[in-house]
PDB file of C-alpha atoms in Angstrom:
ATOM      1  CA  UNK A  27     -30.680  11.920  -3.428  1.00  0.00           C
ATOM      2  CA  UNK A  28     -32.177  10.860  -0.013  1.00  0.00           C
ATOM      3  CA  UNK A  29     -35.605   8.740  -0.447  1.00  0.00           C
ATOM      4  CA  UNK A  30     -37.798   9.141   3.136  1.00  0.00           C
ATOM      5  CA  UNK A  31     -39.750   7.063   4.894  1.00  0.00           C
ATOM      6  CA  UNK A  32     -41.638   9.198   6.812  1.00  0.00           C
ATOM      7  CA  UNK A  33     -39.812  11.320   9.143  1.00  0.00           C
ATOM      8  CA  UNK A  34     -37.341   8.839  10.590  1.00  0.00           C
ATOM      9  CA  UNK A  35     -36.172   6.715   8.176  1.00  0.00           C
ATOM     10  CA  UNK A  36     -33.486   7.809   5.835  1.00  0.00           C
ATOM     11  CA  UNK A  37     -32.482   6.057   2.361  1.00  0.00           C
ATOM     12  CA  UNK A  38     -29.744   7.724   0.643  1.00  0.00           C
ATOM     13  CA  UNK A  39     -29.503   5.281  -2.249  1.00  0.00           C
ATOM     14  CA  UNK A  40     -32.499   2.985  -2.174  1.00  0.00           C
ATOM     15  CA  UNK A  41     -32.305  -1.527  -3.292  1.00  0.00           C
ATOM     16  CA  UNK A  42     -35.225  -2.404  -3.431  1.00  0.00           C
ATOM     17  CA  UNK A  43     -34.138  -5.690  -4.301  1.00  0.00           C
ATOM     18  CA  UNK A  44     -31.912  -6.247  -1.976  1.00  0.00           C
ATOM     19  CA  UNK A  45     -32.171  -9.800  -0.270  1.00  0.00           C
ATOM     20  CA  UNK A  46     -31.159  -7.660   3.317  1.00  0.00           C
ATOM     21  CA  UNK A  47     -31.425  -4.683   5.538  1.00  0.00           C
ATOM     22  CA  UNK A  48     -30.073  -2.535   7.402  1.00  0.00           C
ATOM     23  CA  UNK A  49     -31.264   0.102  10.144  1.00  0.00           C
ATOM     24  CA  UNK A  50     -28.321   2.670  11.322  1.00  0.00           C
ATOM     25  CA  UNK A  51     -28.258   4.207  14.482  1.00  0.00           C
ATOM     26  CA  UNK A  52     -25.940   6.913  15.318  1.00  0.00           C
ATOM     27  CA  UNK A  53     -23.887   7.893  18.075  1.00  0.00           C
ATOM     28  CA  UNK A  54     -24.746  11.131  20.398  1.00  0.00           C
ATOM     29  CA  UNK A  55     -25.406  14.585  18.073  1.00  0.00           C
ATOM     30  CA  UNK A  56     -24.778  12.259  15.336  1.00  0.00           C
ATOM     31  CA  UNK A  57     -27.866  11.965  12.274  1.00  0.00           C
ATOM     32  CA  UNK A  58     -28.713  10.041   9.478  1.00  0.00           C
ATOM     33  CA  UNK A  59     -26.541  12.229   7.427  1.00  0.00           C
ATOM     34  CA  UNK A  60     -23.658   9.858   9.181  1.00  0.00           C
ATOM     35  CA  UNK A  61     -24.371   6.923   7.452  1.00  0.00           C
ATOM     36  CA  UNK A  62     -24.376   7.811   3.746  1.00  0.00           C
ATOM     37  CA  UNK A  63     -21.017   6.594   2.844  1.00  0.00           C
ATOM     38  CA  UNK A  64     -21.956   3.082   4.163  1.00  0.00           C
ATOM     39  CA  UNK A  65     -25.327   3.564   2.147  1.00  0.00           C
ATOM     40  CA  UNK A  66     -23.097   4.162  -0.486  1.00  0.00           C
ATOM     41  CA  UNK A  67     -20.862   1.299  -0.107  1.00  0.00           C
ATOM     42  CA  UNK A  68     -23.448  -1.099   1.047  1.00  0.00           C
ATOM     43  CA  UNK A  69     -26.029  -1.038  -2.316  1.00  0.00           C
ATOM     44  CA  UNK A  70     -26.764  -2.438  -3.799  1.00  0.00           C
ATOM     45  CA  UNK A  71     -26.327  -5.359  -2.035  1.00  0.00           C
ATOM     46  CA  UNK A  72     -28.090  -4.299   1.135  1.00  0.00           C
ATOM     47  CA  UNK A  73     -30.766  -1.654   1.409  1.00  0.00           C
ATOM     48  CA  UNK A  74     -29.525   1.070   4.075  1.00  0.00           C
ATOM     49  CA  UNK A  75     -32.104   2.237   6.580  1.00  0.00           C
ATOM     50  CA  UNK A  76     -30.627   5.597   8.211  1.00  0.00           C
ATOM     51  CA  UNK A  77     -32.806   6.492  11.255  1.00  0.00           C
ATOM     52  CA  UNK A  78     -33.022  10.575  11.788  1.00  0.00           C
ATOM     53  CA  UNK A  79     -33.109  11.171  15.507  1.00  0.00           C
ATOM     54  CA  UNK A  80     -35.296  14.178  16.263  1.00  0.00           C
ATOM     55  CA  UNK A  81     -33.294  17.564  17.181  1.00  0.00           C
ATOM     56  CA  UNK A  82     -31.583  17.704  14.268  1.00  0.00           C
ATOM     57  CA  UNK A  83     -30.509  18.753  10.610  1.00  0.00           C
ATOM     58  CA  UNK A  84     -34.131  19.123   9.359  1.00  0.00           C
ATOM     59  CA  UNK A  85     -35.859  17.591  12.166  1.00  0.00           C
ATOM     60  CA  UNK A  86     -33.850  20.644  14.396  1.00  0.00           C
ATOM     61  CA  UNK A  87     -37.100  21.788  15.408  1.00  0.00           C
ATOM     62  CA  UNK A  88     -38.355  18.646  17.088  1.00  0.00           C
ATOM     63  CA  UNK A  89     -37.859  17.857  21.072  1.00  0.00           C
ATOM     64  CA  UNK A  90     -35.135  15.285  21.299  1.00  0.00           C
ATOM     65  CA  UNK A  91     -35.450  12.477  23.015  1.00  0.00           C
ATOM     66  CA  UNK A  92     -33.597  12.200  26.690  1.00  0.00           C
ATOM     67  CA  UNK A  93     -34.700   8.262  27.110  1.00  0.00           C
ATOM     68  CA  UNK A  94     -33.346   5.722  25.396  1.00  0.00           C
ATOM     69  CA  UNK A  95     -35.767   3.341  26.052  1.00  0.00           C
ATOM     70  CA  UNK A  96     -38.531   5.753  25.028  1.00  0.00           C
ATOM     71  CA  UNK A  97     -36.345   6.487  21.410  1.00  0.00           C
ATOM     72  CA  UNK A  98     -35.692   2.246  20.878  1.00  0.00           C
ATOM     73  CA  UNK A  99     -39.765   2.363  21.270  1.00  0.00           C
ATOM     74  CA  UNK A 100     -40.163   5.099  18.820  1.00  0.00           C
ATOM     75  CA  UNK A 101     -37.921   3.303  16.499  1.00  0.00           C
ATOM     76  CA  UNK A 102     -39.143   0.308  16.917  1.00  0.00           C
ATOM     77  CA  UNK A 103     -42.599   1.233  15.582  1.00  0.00           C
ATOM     78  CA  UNK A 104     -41.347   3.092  12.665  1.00  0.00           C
ATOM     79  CA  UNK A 105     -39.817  -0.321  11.605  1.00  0.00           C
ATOM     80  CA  UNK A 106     -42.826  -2.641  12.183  1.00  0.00           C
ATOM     81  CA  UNK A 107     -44.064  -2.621   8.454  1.00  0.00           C
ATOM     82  CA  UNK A 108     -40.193  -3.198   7.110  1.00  0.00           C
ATOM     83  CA  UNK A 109     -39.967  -6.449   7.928  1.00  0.00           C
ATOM     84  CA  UNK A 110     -40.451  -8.127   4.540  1.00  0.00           C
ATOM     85  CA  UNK A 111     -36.925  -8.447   4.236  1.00  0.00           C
ATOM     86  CA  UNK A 112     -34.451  -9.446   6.860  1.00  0.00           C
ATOM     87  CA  UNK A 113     -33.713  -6.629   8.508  1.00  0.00           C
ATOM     88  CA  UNK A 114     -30.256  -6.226  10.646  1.00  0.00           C
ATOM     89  CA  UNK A 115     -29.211  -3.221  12.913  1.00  0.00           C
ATOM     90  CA  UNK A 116     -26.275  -1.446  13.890  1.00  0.00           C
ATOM     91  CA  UNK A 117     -25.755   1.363  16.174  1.00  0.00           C
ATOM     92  CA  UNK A 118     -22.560   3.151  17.245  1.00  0.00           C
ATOM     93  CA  UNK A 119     -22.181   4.604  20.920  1.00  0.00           C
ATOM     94  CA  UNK A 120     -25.667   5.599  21.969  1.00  0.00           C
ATOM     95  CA  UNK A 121     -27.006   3.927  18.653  1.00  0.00           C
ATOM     96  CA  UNK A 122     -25.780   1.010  19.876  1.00  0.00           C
ATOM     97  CA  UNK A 123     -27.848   0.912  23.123  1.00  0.00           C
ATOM     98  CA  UNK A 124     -31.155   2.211  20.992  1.00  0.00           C
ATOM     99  CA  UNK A 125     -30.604  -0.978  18.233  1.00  0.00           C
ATOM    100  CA  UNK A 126     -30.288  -3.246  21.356  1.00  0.00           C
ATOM    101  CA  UNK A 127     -33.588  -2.513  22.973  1.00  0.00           C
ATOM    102  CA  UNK A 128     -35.006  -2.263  19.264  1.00  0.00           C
ATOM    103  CA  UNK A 129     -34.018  -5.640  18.739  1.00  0.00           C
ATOM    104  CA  UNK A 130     -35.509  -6.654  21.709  1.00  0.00           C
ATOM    105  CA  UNK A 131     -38.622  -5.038  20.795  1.00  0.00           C
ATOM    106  CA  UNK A 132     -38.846  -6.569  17.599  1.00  0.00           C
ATOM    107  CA  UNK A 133     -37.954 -10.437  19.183  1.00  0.00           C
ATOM    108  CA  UNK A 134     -40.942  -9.532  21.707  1.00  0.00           C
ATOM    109  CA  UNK A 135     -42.743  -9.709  18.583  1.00  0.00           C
ATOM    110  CA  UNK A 136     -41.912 -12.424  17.069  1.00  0.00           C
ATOM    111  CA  UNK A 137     -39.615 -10.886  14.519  1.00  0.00           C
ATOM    112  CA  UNK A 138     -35.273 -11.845  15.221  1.00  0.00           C
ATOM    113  CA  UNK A 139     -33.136  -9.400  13.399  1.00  0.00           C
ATOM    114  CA  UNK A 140     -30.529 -11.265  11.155  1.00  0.00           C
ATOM    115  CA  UNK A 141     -27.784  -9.612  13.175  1.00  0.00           C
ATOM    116  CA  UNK A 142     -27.203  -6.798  15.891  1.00  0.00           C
ATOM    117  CA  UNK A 143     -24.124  -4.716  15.078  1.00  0.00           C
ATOM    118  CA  UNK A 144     -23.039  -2.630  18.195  1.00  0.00           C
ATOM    119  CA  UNK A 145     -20.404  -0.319  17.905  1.00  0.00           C
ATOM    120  CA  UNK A 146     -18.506   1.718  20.734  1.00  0.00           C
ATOM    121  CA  UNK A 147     -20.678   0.966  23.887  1.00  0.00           C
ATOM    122  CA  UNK A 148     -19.950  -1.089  26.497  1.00  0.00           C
ATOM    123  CA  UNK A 149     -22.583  -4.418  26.972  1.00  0.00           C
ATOM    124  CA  UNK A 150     -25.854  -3.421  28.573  1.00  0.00           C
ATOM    125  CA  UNK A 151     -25.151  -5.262  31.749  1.00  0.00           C
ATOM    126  CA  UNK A 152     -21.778  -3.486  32.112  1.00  0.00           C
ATOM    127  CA  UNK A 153     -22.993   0.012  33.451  1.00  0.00           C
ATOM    128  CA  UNK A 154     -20.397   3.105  33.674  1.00  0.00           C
ATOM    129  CA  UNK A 155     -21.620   6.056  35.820  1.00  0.00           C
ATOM    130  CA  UNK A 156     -21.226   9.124  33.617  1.00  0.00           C
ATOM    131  CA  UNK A 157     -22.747  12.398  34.141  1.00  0.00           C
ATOM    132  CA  UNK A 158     -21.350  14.273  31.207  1.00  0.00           C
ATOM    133  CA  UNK A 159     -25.213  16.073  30.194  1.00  0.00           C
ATOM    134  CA  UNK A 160     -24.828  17.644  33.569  1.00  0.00           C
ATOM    135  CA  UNK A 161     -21.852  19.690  33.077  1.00  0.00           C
ATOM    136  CA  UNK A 162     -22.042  23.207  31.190  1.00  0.00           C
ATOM    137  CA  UNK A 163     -21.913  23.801  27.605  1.00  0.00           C
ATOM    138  CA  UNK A 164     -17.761  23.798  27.369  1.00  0.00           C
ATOM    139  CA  UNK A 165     -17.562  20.916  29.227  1.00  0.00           C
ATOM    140  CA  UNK A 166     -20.211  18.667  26.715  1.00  0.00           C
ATOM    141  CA  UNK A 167     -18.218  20.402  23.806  1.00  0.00           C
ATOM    142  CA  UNK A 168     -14.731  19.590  25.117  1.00  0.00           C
ATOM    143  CA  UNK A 169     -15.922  16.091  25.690  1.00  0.00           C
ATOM    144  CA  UNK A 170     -17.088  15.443  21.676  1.00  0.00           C
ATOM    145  CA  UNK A 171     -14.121  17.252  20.408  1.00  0.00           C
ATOM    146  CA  UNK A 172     -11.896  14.082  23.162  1.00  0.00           C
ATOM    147  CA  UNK A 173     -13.893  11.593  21.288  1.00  0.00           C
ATOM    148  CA  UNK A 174     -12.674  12.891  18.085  1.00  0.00           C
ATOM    149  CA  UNK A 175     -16.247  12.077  16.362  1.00  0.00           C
ATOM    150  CA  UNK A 176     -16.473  15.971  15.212  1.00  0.00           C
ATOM    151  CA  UNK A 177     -14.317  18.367  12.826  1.00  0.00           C
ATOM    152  CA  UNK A 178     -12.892  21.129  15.450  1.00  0.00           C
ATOM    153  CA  UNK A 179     -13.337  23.692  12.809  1.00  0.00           C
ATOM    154  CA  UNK A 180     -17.569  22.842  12.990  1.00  0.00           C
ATOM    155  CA  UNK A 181     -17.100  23.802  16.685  1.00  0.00           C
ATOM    156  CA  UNK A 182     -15.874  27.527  16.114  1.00  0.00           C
ATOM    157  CA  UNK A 183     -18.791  28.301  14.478  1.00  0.00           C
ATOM    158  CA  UNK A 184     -21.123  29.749  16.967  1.00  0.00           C
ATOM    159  CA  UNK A 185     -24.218  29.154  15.520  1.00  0.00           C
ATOM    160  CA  UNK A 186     -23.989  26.239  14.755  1.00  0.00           C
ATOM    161  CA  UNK A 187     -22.616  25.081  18.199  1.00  0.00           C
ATOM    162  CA  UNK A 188     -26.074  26.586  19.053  1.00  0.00           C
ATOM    163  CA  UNK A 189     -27.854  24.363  16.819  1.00  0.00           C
ATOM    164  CA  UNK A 190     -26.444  21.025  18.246  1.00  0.00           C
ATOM    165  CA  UNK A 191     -26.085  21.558  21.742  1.00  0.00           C
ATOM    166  CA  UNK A 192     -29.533  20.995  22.859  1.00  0.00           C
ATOM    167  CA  UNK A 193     -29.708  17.354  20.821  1.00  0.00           C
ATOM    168  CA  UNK A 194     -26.087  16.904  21.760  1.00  0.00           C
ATOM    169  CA  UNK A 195     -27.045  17.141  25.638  1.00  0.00           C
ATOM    170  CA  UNK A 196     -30.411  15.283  25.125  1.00  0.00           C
ATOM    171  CA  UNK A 197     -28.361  11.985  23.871  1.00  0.00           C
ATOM    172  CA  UNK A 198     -25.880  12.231  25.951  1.00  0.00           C
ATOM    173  CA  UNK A 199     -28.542  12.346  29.002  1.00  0.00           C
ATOM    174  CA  UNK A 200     -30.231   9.183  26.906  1.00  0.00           C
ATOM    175  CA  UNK A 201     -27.220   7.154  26.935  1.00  0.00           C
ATOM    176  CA  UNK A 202     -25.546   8.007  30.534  1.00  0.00           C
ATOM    177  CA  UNK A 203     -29.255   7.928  32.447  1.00  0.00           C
ATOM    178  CA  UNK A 204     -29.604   4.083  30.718  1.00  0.00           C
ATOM    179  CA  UNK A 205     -30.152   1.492  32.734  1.00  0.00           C
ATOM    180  CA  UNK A 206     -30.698  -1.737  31.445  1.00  0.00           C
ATOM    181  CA  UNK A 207     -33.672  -3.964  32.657  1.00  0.00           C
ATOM    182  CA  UNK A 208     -33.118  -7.577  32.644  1.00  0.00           C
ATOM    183  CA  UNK A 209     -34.910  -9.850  30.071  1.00  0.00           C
ATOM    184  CA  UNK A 210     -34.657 -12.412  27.955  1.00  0.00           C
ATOM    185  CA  UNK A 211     -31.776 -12.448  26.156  1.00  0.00           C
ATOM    186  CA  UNK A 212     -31.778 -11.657  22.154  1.00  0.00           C
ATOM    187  CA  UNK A 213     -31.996 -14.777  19.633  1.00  0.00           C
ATOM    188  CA  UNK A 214     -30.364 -12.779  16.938  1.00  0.00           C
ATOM    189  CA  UNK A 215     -26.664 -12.802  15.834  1.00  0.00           C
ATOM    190  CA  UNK A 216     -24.575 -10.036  17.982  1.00  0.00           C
ATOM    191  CA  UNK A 217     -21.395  -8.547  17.061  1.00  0.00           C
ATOM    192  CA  UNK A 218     -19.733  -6.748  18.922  1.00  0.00           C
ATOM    193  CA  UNK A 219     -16.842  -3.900  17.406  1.00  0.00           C
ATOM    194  CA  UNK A 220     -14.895  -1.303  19.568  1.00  0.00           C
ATOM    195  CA  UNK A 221     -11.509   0.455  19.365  1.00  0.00           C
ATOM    196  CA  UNK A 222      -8.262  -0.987  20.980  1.00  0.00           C
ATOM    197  CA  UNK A 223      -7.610   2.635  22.396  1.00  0.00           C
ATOM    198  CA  UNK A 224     -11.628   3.644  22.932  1.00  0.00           C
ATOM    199  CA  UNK A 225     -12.030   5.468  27.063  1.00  0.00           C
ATOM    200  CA  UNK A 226     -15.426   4.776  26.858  1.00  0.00           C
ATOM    201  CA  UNK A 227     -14.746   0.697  26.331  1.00  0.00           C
ATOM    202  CA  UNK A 228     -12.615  -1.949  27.004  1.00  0.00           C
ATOM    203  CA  UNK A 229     -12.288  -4.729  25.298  1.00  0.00           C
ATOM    204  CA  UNK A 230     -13.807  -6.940  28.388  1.00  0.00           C
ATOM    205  CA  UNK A 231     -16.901  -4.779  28.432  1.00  0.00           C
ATOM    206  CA  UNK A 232     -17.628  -4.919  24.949  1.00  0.00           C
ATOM    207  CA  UNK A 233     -16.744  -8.827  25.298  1.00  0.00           C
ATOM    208  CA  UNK A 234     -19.613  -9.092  27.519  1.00  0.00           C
ATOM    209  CA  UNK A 235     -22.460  -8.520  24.956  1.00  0.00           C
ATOM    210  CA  UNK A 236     -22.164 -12.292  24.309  1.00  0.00           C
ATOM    211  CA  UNK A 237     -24.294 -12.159  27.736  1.00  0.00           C
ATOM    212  CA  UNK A 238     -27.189 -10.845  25.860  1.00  0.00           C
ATOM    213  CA  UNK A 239     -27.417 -13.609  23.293  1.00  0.00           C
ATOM    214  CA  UNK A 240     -28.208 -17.286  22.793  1.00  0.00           C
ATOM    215  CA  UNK A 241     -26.974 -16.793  19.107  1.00  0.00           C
ATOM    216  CA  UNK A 242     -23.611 -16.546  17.501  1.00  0.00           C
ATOM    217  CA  UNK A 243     -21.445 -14.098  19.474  1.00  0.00           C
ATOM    218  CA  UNK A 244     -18.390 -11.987  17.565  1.00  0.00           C
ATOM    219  CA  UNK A 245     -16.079  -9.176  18.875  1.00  0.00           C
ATOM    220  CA  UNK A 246     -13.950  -7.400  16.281  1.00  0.00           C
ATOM    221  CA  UNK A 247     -10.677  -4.865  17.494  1.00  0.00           C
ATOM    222  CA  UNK A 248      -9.662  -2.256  15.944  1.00  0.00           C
ATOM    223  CA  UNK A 249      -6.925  -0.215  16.345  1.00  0.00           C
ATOM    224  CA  UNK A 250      -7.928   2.887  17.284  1.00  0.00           C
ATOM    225  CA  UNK A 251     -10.326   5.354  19.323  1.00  0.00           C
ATOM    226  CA  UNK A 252     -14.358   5.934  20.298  1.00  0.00           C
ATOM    227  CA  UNK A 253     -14.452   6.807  16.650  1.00  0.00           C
ATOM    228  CA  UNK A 254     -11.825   4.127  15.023  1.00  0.00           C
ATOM    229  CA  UNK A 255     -14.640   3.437  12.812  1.00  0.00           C
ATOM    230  CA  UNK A 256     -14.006   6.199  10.539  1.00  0.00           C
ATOM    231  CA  UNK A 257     -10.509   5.033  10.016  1.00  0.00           C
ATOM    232  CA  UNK A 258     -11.511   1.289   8.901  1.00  0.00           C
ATOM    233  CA  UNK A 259     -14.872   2.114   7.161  1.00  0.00           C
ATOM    234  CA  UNK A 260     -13.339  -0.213   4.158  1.00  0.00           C
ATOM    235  CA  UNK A 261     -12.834  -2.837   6.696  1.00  0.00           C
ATOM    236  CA  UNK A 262     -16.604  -2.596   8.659  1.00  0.00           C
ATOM    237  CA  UNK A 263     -18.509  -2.142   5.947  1.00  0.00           C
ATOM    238  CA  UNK A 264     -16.671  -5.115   4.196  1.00  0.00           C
ATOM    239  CA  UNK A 265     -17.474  -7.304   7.611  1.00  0.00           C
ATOM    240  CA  UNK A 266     -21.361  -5.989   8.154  1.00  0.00           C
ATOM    241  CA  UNK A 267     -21.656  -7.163   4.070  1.00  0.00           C
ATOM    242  CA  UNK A 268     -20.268 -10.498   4.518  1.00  0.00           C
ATOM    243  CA  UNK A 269     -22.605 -11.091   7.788  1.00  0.00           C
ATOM    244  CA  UNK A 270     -25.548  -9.732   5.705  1.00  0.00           C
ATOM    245  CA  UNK A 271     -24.985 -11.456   2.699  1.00  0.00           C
ATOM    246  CA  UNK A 272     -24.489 -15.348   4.504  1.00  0.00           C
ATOM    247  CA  UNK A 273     -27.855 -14.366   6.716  1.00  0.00           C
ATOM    248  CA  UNK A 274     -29.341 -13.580   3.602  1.00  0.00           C
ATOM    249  CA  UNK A 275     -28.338 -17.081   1.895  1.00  0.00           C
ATOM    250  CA  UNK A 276     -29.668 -18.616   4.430  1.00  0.00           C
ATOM    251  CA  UNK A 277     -33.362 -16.899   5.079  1.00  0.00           C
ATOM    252  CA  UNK A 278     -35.913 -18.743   4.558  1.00  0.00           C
ATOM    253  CA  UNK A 279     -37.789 -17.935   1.457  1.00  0.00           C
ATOM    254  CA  UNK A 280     -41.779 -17.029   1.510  1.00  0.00           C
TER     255      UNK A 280
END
């Protein structure tokens, strides 16, 4: 059963008493649809948020969004009357980048997220030049199927290919035309996870989200690619509860 909130906001198993949230942000063509077995695992400790990007599943028919910036704003306002609970993010790849400038959003304000959770992407500060949304449509596909984030039998069927392309390219635009303005840094908790064997991050550059923090600061390696997070799901989703579950214990109470 998925429970909506509105258009953007997914619940796939719904705790409403649960002392904490969590928002999910995916990774480029990725969708709510991504985060149900951590929904799953996660209640019903911690309510699950899963954001639906537009451009896909049943939002196909929607223009996707090619700025990051404008999609953390877009987010950002969907999650303005959730905040009766503390609420924590986490974003893999592009996801990552969009919960960062949420959470920035939100501190502006005046409301910290208990934790940021960024997955796969190298720190803000530490910019890659990337120009993967310009090259044709074999070259975005053979790029996803390198990442191993996508069943190879999904790609040979045609129309389906069709279906995701144009949200595929419009993320991947998002997250290589980023550019991060500086600010303030965040308040909030940050951890930072990536993959031992990821291309698209080393271990220094996902180091250097501690940069964008005057709170606690954690990076977790795991063995493993852009996508080793499907290979220790047991093992995140055991870490995000424990982070949850202490920031939780210690919230202050209205």
């Amino acid at each position: 059963m998925t429970v909506g909130t509105g258009e953007w906001i997914r619940r796939f198993h719904p705790a409403p008493r649960a002392a904490a949230q969590l928002v999910c942000l995916a990774h480029a063509g990725g969708a709510a649809s991504y985060f149900f077995p951590v929904s799953r695992a996660l209640s019903p400790a911690v309510d699950v948020l899963a954001v639906q990007y537009p451009g896909r599943q049943e939002r196909r028919r929607e223009a996707p969004f090619e700025d990051a910036e404008l999609l953390a704003d877009a987010v950002a306002g969907q999650l303005a009357g959730l905040t009766d609970r503390p609420l924590a993010l986490f974003g893999h790849s592009l996801g990552a980048t969009v919960a960062f400038e949420v959470a920035r959003r939100l501190e502006a304000v005046g409301t910290t997220p208990s934790a940021l959770f960024v997955s796969g992407r190298t720190a803000p500060s530490r910019h890659r030049a990337q120009w993967v949304h310009l090259g044709d449509d074999e070259r975005l596909l053979a790029e996803i199927v390198k990442m191993e984030g996508t069943e190879p039998a999904m790609l040979q069927d045609p129309e389906l290919v069709r279906m995701i392309l144009p949200a595929l390219r419009s993320d991947y635009k998002a997250a290589e035309t980023y550019r991060y303005r500086p600010g303030p840094p965040l308040r909030c908790p940050v951890v930072a996870l990536t993959g031992d064997a990821d291309p698209q991050v080393t271990e220094g550059e996902a180091g250097a989200w501690r940069e964008h923090t005057t709170g606690p600061f954690e990076l977790r390696v795991f063995p493993g690619g852009h996508f080793y997070l499907n290979h220790h799901a047991g093992e995140v989703v055991a870490l995000i509860r424990q982070r949850l579950t202490a920031a939780a214990g210690n919230a202050p109470r209205p």
